[in-house]
Tab-separated table of C-alpha atoms in Angstrom:
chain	number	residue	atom	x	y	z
A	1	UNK	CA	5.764	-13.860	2.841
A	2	UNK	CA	2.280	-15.631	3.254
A	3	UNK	CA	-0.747	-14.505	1.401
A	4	UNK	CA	-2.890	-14.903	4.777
A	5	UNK	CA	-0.029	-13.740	7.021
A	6	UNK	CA	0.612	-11.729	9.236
A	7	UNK	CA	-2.601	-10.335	9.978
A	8	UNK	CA	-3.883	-7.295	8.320
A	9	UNK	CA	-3.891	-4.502	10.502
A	10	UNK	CA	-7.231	-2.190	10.708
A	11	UNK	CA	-6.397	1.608	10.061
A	12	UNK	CA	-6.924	1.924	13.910
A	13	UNK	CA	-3.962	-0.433	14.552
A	14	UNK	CA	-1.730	1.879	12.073
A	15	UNK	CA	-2.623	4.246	14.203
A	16	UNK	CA	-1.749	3.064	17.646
A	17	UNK	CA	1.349	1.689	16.093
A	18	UNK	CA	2.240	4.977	14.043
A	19	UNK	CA	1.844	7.033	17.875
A	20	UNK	CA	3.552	3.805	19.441
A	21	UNK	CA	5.969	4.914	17.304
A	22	UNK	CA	6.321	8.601	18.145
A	23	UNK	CA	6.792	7.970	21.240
A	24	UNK	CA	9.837	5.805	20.977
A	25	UNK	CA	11.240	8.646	18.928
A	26	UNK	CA	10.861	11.109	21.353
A	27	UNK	CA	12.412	8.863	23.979
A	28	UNK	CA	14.896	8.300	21.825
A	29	UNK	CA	15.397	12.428	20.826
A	30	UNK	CA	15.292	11.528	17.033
A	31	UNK	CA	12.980	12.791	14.419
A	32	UNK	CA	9.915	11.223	12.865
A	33	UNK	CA	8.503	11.513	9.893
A	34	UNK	CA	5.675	10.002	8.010
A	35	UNK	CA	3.860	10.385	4.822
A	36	UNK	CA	0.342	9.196	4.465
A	37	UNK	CA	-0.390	7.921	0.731
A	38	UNK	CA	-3.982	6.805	-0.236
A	39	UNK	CA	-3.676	4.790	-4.444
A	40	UNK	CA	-6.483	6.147	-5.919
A	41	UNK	CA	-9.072	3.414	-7.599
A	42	UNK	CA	-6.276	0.380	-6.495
A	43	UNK	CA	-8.502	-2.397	-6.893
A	44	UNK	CA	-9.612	-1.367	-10.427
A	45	UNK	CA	-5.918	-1.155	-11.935
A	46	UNK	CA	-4.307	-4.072	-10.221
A	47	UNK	CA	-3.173	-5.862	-13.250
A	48	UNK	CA	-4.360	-9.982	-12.897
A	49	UNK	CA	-1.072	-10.784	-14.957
A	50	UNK	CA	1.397	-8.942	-12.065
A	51	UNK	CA	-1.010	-9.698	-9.416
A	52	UNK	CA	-1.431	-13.441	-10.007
A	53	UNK	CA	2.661	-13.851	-9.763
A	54	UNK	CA	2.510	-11.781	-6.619
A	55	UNK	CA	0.224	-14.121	-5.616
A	56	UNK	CA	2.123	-17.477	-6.080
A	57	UNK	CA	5.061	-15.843	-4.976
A	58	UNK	CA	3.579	-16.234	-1.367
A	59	UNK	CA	2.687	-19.576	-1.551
A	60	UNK	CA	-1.079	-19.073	-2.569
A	61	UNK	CA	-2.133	-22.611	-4.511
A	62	UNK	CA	-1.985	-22.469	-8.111
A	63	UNK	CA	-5.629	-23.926	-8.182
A	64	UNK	CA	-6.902	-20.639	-5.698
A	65	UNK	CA	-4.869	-17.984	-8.327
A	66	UNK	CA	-6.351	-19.708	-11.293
A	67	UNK	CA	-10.015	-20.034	-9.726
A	68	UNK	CA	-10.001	-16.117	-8.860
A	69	UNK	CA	-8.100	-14.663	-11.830
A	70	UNK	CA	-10.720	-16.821	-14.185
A	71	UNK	CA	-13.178	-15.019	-12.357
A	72	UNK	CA	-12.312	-11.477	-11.910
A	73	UNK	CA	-11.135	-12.348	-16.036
A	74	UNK	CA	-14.857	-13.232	-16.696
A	75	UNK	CA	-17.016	-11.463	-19.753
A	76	UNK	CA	-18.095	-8.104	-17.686
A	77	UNK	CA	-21.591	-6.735	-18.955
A	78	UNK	CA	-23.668	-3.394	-18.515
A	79	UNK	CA	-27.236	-3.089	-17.888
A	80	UNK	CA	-28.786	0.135	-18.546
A	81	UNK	CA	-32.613	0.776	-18.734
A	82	UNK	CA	-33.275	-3.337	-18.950
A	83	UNK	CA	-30.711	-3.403	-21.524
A	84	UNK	CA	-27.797	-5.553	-21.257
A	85	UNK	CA	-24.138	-5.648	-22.843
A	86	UNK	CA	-21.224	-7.329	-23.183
A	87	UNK	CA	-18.237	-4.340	-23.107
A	88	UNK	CA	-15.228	-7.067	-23.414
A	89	UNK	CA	-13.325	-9.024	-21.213
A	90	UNK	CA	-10.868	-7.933	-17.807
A	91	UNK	CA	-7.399	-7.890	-17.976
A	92	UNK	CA	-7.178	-5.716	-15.063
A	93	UNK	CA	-9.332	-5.000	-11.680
A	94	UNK	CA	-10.433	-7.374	-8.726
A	95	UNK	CA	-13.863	-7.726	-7.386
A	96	UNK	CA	-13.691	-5.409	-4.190
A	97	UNK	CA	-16.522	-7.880	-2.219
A	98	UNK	CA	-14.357	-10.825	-3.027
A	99	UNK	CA	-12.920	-12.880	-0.200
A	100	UNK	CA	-9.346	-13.077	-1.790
A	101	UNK	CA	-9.144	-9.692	-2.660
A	102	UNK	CA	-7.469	-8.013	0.331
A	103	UNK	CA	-5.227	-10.920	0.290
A	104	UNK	CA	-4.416	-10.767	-3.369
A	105	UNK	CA	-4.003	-7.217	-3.004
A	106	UNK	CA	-1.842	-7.387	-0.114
A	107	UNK	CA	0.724	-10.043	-2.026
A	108	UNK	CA	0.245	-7.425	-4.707
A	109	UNK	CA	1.942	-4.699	-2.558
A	110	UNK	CA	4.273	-7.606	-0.432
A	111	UNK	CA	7.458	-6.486	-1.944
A	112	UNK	CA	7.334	-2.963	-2.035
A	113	UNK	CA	8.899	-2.786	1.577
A	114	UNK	CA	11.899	-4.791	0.432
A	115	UNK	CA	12.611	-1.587	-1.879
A	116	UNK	CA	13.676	1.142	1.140
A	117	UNK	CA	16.656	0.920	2.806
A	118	UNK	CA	15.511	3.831	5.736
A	119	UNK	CA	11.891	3.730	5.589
A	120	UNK	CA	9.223	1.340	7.143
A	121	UNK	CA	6.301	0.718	5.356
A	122	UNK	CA	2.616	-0.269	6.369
A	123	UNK	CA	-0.024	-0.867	3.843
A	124	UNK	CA	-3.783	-1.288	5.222
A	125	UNK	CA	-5.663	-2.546	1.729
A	126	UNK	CA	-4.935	0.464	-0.144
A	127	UNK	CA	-3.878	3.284	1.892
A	128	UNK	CA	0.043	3.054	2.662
A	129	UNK	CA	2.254	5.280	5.110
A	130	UNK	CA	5.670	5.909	4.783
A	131	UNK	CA	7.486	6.440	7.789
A	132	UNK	CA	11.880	7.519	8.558
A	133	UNK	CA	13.361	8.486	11.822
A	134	UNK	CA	16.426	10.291	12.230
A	135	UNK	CA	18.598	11.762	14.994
A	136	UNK	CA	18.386	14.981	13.377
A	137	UNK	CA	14.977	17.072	11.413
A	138	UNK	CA	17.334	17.429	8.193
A	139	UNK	CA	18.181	13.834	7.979
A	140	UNK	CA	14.983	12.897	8.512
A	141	UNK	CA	14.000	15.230	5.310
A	142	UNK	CA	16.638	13.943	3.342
A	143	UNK	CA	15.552	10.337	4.489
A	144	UNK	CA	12.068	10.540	2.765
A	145	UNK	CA	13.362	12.795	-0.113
A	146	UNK	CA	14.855	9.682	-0.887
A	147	UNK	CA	12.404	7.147	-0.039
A	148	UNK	CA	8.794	8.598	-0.951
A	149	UNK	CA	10.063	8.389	-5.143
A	150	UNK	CA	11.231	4.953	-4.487
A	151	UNK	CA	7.507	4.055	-3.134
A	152	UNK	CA	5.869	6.253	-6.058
A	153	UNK	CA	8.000	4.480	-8.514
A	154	UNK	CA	7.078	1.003	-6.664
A	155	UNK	CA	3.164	2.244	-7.699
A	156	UNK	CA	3.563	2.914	-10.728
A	157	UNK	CA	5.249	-0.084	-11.672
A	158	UNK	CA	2.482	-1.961	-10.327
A	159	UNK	CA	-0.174	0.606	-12.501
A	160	UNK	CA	-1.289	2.057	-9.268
A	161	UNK	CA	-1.563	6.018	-8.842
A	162	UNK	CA	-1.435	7.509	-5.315
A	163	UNK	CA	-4.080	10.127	-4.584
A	164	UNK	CA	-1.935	12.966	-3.754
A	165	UNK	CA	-4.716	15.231	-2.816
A	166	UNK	CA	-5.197	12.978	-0.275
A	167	UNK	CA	-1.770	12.400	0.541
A	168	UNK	CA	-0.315	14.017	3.794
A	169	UNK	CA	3.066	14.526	5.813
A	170	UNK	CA	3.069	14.280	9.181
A	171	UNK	CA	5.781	14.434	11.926
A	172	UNK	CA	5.487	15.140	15.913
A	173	UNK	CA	8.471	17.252	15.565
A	174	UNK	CA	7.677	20.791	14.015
A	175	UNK	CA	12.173	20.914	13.225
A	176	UNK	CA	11.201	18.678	10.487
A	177	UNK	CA	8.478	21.111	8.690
């Protein structure tokens, strides 16, 4: 995929598409089911070694990944009462009001879809739903009893911890609660 591309959808999008969605599953008398996952501090642990492969992966000039991992790798400092200092170096973590960060962060999370063989995934920065449809409530259970461990496994390989107080199931269809 492309670091830039396609366009990052706003959670409002996710959300007409999600009920888009629905409503082809009820035309089509099959069963939805999503999960709604939230990674809990994701820019923090993103991991510049994983991320910056992630990054040329989708094309992103070697020149851009070096220019922002040098910087989000810079000397980081505290300042307390006028006081200032130097607590070490960042190995992990992007800088949340950066321009590339979304996008790193996206090509950070680019291949996790690839992973699911009945589940489509949408990520929006970092708050990710997991969504199966099946002709019948049971399979659609059995669908994400497969799939949500493969996306929590996907997290954690990429030091990323979903929220799961946060974290909630959803389906139009009360047969699949």
């Amino acid at each position: 995929g492309n670091m830039y591309g396609p366009r990052i959808l706003s959670p409002v999008d996710h959300t007409w598409q999600l009920r888009t969605d629905q409503e082809l599953a009820r035309f089509a008398r099959s069963h939805q089911f999503t999960i709604f996952m939230g990674c809990s501090e994701c820019y923090e642990r993103v991991r510049h070694d994983q991320a910056a492969v992630h990054a040329m992966r989708t094309g992103c000039p070697p020149a851009i990944v070096c220019l922002a991992f040098s910087m989000y790798a810079a000397d980081r400092y505290v300042s307390s009462h006028g006081a200032v200092m130097l607590v070490g170096v960042g190995y992990c973590g992007l800088i949340a009001g950066c321009g590339l960060a979304v996008h790193i962060l996206k090509a950070h999370f680019d291949d996790l879809s690839a992973k699911f063989q009945h589940a489509v995934v949408r990520i929006y920065v970092d708050d990710i739903t997991l969504t199966v449809r099946a002709m019948r409530p049971e399979q659609a259970v059995r669908k994400m009893s497969v799939e949500l461990p493969i996306c929590q496994a996907g997290l954690q390989a990429r030091h990323q911890v979903s929220n799961q107080v946060k974290e909630q199931a959803y389906s139009s269809s009360s047969a699949v609660f």
